PDB file of C-alpha atoms in Angstrom:
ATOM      1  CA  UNK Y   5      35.021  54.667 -39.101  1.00  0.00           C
ATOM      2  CA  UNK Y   6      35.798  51.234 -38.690  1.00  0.00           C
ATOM      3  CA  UNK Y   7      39.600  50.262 -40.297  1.00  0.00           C
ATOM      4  CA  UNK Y   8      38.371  47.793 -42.376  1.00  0.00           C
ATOM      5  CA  UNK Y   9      34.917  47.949 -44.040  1.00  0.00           C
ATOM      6  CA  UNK Y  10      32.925  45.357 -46.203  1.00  0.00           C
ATOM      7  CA  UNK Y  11      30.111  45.024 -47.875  1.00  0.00           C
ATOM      8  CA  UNK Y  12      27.156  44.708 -45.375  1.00  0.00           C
ATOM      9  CA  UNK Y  13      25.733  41.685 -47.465  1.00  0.00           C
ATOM     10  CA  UNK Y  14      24.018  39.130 -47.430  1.00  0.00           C
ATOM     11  CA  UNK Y  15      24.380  37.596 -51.085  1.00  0.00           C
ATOM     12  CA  UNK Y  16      22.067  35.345 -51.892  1.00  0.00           C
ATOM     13  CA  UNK Y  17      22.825  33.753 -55.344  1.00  0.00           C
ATOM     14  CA  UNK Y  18      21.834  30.724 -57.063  1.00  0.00           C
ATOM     15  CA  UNK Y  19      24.484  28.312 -58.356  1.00  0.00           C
ATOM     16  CA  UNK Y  20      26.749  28.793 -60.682  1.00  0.00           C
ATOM     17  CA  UNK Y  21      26.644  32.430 -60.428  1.00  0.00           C
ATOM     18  CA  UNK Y  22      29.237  35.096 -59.926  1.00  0.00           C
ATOM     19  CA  UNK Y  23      29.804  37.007 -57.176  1.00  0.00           C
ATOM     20  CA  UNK Y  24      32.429  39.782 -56.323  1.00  0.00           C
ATOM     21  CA  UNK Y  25      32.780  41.288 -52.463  1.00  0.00           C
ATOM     22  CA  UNK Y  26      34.884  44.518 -52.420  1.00  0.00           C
ATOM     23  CA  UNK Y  27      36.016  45.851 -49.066  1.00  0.00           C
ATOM     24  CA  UNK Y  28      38.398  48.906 -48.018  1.00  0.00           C
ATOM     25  CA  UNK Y  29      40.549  49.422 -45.783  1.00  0.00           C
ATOM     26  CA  UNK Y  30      41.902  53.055 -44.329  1.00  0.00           C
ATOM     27  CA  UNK Y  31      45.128  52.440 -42.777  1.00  0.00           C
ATOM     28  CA  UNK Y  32      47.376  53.181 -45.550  1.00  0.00           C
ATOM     29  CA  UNK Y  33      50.831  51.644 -43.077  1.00  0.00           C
ATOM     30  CA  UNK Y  34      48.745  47.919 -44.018  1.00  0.00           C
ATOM     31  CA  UNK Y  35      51.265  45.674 -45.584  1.00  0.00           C
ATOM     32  CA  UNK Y  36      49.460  41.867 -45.786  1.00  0.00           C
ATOM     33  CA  UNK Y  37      46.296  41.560 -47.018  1.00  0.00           C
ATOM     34  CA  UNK Y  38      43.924  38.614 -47.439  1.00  0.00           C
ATOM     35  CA  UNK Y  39      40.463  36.853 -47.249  1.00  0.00           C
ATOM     36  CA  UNK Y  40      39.245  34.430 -44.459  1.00  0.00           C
ATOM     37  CA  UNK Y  41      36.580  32.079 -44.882  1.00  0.00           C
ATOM     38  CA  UNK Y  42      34.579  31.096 -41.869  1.00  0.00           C
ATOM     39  CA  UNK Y  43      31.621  28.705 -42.140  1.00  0.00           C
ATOM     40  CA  UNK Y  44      28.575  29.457 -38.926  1.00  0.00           C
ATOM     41  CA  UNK Y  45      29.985  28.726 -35.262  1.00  0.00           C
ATOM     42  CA  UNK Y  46      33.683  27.836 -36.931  1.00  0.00           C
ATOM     43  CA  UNK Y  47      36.851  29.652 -36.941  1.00  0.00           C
ATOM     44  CA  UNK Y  48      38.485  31.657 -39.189  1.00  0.00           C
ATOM     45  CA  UNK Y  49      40.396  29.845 -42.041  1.00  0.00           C
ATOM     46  CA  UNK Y  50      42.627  31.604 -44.723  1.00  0.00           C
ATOM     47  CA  UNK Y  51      41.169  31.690 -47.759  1.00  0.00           C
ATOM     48  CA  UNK Y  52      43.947  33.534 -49.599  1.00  0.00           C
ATOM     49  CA  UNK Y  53      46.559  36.057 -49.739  1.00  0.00           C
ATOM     50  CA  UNK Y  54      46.012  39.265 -51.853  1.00  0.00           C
ATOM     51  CA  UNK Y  55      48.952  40.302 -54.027  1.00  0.00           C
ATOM     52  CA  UNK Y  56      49.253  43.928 -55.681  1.00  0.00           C
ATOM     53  CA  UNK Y  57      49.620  41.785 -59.473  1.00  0.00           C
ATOM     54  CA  UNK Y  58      46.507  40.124 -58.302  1.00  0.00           C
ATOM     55  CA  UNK Y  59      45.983  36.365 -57.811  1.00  0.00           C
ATOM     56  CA  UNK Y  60      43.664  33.307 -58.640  1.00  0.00           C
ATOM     57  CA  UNK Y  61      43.329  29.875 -57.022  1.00  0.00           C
ATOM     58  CA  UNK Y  62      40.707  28.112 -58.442  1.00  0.00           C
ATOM     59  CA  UNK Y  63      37.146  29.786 -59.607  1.00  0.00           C
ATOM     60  CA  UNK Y  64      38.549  32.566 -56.693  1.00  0.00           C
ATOM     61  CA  UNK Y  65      40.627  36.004 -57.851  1.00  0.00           C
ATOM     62  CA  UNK Y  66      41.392  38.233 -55.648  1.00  0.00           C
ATOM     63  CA  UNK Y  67      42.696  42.170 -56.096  1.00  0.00           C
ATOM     64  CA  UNK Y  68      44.378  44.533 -54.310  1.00  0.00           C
ATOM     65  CA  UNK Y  69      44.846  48.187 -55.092  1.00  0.00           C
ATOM     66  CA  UNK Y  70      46.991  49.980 -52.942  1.00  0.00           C
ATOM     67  CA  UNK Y  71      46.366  53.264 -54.354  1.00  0.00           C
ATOM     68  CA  UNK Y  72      42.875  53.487 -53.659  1.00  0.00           C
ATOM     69  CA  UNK Y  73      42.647  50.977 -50.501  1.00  0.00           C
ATOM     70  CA  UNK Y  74      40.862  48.692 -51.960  1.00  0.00           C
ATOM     71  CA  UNK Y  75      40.797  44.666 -51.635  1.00  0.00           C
ATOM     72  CA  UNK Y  76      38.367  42.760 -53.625  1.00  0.00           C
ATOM     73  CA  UNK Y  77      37.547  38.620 -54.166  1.00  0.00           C
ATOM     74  CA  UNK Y  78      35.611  37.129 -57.157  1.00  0.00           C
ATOM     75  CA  UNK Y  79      33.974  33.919 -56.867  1.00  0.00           C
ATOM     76  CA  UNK Y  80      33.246  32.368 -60.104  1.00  0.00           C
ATOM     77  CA  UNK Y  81      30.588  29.161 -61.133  1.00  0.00           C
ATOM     78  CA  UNK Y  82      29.519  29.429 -57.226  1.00  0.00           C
ATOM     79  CA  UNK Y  83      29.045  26.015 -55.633  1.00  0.00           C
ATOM     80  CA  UNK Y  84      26.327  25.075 -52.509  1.00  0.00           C
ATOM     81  CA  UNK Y  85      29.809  24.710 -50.626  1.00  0.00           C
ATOM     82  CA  UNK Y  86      30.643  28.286 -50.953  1.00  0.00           C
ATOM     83  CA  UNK Y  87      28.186  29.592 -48.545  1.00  0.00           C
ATOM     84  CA  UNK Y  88      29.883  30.821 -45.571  1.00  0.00           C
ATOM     85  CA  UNK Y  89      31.246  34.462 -44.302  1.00  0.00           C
ATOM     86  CA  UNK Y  90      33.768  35.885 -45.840  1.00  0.00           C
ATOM     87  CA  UNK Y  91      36.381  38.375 -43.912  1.00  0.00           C
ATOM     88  CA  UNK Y  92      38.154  40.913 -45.344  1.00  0.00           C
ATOM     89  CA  UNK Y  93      41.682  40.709 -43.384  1.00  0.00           C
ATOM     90  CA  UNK Y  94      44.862  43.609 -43.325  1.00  0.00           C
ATOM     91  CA  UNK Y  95      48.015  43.043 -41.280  1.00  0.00           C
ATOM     92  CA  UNK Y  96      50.373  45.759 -40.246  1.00  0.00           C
ATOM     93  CA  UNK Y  97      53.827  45.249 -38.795  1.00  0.00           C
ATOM     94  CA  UNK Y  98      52.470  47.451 -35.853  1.00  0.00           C
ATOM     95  CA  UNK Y  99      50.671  45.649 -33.005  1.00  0.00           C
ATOM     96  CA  UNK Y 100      52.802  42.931 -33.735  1.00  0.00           C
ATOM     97  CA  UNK Y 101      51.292  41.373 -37.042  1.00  0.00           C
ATOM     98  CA  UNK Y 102      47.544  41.723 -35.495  1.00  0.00           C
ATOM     99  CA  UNK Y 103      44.903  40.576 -38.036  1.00  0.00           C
ATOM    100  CA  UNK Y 104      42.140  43.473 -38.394  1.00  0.00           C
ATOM    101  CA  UNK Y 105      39.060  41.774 -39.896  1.00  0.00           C
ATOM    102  CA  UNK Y 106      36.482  43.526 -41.307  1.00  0.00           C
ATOM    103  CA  UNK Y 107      32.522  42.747 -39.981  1.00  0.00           C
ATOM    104  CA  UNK Y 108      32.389  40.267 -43.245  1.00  0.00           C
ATOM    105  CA  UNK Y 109      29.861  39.271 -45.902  1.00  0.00           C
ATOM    106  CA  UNK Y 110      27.411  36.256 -45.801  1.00  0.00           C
ATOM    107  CA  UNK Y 111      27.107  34.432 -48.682  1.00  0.00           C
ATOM    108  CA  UNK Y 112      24.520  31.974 -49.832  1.00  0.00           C
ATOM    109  CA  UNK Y 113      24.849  29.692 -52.405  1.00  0.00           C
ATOM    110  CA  UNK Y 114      21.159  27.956 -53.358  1.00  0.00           C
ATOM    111  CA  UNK Y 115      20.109  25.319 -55.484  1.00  0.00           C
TER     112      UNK Y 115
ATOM    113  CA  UNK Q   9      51.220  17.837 -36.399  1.00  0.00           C
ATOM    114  CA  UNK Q  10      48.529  19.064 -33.924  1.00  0.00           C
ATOM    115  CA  UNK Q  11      46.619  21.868 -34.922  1.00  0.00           C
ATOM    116  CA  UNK Q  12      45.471  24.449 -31.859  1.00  0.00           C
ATOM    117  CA  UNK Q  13      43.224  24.095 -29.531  1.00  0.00           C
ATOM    118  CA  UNK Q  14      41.321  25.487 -26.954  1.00  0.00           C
ATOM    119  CA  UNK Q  15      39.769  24.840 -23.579  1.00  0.00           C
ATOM    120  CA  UNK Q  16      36.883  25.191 -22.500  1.00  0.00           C
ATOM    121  CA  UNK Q  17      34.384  24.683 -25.644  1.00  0.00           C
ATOM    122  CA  UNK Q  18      31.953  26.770 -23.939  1.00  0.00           C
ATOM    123  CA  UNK Q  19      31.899  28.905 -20.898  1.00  0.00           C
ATOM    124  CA  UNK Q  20      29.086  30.626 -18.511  1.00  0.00           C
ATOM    125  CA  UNK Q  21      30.621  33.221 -16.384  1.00  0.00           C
ATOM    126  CA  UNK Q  22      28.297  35.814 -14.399  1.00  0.00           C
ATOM    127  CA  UNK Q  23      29.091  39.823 -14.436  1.00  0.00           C
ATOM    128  CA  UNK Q  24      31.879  40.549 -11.880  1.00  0.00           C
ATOM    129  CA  UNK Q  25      33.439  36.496 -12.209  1.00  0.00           C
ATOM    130  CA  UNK Q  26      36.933  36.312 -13.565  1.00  0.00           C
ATOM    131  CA  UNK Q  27      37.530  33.589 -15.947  1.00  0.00           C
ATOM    132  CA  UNK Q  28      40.802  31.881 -17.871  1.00  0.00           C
ATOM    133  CA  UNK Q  29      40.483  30.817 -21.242  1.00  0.00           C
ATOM    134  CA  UNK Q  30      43.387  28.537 -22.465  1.00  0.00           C
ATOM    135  CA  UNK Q  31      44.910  27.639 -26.072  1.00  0.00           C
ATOM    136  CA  UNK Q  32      47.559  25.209 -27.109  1.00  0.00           C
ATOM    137  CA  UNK Q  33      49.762  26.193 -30.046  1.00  0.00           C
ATOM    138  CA  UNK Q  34      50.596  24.433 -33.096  1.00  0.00           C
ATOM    139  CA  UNK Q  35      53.845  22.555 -32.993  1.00  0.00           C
ATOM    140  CA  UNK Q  36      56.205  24.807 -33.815  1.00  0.00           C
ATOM    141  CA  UNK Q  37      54.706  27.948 -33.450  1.00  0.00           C
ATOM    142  CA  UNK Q  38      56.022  30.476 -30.961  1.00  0.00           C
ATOM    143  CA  UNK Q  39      53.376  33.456 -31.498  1.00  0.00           C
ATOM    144  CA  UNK Q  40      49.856  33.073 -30.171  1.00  0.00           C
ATOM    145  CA  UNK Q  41      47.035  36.016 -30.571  1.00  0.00           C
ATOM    146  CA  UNK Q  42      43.493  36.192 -29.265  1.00  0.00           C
ATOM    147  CA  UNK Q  43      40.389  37.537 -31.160  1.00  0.00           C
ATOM    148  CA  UNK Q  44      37.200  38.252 -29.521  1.00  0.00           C
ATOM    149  CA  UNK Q  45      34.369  38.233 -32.187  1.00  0.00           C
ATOM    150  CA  UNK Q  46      30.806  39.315 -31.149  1.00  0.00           C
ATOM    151  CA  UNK Q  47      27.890  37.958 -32.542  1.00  0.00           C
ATOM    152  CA  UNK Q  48      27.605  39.464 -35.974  1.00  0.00           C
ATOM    153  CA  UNK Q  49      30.578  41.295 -36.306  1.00  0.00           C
ATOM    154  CA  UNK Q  50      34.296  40.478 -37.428  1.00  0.00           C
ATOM    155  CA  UNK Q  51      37.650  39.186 -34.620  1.00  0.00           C
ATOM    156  CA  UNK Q  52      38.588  41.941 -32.888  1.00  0.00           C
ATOM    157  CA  UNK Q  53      42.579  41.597 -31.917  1.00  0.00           C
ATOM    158  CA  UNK Q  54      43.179  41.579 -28.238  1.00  0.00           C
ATOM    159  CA  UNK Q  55      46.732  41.395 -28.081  1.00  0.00           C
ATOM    160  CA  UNK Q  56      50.255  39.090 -29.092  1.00  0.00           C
ATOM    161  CA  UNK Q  57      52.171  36.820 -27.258  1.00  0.00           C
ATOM    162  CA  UNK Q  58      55.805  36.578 -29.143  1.00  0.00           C
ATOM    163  CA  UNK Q  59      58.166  34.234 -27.412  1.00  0.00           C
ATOM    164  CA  UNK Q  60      56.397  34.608 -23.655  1.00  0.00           C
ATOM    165  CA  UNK Q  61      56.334  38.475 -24.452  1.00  0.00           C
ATOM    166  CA  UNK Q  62      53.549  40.616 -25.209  1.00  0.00           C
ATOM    167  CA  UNK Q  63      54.065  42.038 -28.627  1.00  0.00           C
ATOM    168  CA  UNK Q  64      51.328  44.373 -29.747  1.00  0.00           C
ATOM    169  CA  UNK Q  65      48.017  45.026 -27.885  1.00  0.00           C
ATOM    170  CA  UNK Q  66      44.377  45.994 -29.468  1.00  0.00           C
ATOM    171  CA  UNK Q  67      41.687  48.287 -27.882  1.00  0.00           C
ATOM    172  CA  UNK Q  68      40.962  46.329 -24.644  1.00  0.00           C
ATOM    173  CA  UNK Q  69      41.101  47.244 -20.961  1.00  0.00           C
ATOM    174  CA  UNK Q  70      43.402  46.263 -19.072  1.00  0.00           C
ATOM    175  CA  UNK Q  71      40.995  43.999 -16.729  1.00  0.00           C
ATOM    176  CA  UNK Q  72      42.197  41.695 -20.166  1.00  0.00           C
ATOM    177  CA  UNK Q  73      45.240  40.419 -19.552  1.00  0.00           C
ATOM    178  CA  UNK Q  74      47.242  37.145 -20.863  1.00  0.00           C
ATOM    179  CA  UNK Q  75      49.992  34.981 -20.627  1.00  0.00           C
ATOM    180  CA  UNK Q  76      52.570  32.444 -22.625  1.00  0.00           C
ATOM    181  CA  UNK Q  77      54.101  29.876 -21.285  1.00  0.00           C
ATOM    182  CA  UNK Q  78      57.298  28.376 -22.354  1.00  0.00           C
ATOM    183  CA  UNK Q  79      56.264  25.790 -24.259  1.00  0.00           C
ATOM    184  CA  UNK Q  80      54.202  28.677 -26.096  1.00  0.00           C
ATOM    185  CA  UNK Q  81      50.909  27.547 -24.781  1.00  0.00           C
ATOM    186  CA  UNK Q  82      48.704  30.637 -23.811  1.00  0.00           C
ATOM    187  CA  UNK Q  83      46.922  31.942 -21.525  1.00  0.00           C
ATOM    188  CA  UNK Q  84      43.082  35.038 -21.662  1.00  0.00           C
ATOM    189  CA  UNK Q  85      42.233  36.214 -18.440  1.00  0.00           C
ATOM    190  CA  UNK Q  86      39.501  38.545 -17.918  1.00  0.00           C
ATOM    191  CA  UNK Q  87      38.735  40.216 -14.826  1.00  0.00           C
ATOM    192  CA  UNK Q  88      35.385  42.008 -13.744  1.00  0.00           C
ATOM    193  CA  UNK Q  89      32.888  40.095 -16.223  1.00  0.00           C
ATOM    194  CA  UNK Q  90      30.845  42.375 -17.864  1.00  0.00           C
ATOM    195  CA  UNK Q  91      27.686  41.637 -20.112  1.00  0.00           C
ATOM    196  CA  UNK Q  92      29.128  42.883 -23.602  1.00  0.00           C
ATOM    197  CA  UNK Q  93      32.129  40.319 -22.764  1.00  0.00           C
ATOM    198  CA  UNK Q  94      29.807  37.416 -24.324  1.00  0.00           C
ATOM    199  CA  UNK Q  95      31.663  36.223 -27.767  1.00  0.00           C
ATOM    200  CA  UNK Q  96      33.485  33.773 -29.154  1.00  0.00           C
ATOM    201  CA  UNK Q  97      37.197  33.892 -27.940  1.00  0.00           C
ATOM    202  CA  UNK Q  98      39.278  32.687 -30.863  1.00  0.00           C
ATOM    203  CA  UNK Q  99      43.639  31.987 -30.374  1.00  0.00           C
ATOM    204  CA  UNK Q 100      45.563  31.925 -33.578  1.00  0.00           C
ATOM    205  CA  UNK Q 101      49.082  30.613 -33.560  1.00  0.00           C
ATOM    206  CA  UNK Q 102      51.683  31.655 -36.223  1.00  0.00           C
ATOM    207  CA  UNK Q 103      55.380  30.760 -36.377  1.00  0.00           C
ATOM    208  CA  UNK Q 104      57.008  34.756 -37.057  1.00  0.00           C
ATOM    209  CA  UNK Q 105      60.098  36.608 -36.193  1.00  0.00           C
ATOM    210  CA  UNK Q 106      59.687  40.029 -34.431  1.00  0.00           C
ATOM    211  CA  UNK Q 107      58.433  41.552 -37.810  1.00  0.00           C
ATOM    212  CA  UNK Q 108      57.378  38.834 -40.238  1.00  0.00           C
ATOM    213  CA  UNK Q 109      54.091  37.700 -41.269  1.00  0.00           C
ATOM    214  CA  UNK Q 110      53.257  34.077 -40.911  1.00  0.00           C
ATOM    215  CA  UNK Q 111      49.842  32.761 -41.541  1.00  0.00           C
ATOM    216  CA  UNK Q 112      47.657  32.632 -38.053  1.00  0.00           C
ATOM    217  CA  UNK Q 113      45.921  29.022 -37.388  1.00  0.00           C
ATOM    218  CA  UNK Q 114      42.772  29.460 -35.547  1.00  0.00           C
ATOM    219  CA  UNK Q 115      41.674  26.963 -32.890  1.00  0.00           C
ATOM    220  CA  UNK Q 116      37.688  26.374 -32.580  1.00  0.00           C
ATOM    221  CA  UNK Q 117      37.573  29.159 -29.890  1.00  0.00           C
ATOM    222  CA  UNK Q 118      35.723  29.191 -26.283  1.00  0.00           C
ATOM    223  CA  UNK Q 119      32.412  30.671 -26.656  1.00  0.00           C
ATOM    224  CA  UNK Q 120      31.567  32.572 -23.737  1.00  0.00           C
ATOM    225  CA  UNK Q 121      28.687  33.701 -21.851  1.00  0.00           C
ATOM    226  CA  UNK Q 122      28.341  36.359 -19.254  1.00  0.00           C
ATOM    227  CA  UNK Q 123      24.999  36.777 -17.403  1.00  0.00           C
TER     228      UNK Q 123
END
């Protein structure tokens, strides 16, 4: 079982739609937790943290239950600019801060 | 401020070559990590450089092995090319203490081939 699974996607929505991507996560010593954004042949780019309370920037919110393991990002009024992968990320202290991604979810955004 | 970057853009390599993949950290950082990500799939951590040390290694043999530099540049080497080594190399660089997280910059990565 891989440490960090997503959704196996792809999302295909038009715009202005909602979308939500959940993802877990089974290494219960996982202390950061966040979402990358990487758009095809680029790298990686932080998206946002996750926070227990839960946190928005924008038309994204993003959740994080520790009890069950569970991260999850909501995209709200999607735009054409929002298609990309998105990477469910999880830090530990071990392995010296190593990022563990998840495979990710596609998502496209049409007209 | 310079963000990271990495040399070469793109790489063909055949099974058995060795190759050297380098990355420049941002100013100021001291921590540099390398990702390998396979077509399709997520980065995969290959290990930490902390301050020229290694600090924290992933699931990769040891014919992967790296280096930092004082100026906190870095260093992939892989020995003994083998096919499933193709991917996209990716450094991040971070500015963390021993056990603090730091957000990790990603350069554009080296996309190599093995043949």
């Amino acid at each position: 079982r891989k440490e960090v699974e997503q959704d196996p996607g792809p999302f295909n929505v038009p715009e202005g739609a909602t979308v939500a991507f959940n993802c877990t996560y089974s290494n219960s010593a996982s202390q950061s937790f966040f979402w990358y954004r990487q758009d095809c042949r680029k790298e990686p780019k932080l998206l946002m943290s996750v926070y227990s309370s839960g946190n928005e920037d924008g038309r994204f919110t993003a959740q994080l239950n520790r009890a069950s393991q569970y991260i999850s990002l909501l995209i709200r009024d999607s735009k054409l600019s929002d298609s990309a992968t998105y990477l469910c990320v999880v830090s530990r202290a071990q392995a010296g801060t190593a990022l563990i991604f998840g495979k990710g979810t596609t998502l496209s955004v049409s007209s | 401020e310079t963000g990271v970057t990495q040399s070469p853009t793109h790489l063909i390599k055949t099974r058995g070559q060795q190759v050297t993949l380098r990355c420049s950290s941002q100013s100021g950082h001291n921590t540099v990590s390398w990702y390998q990500q396979a077509l399709g799939q997520g980065p995969q951590f290959i290990f930490q450089y902390y301050r020229e040390e290694e600090n924290g290694r992933g699931n990769f043999p040891p014919r992967f092995s790296g280096l930092q530099f004082p100026n906190y540049s870095s260093e992939l080497n892989v020995n003994a090319l083998e096919l499933d080594d193709s991917a996209l190399y990716l450094c991040a660089s971070s500015d963390q203490g021993a056990s603090s997280y730091n957000e990790q910059f990603f350069g554009p990565g080296t996309r190599l081939t093995v043949l």
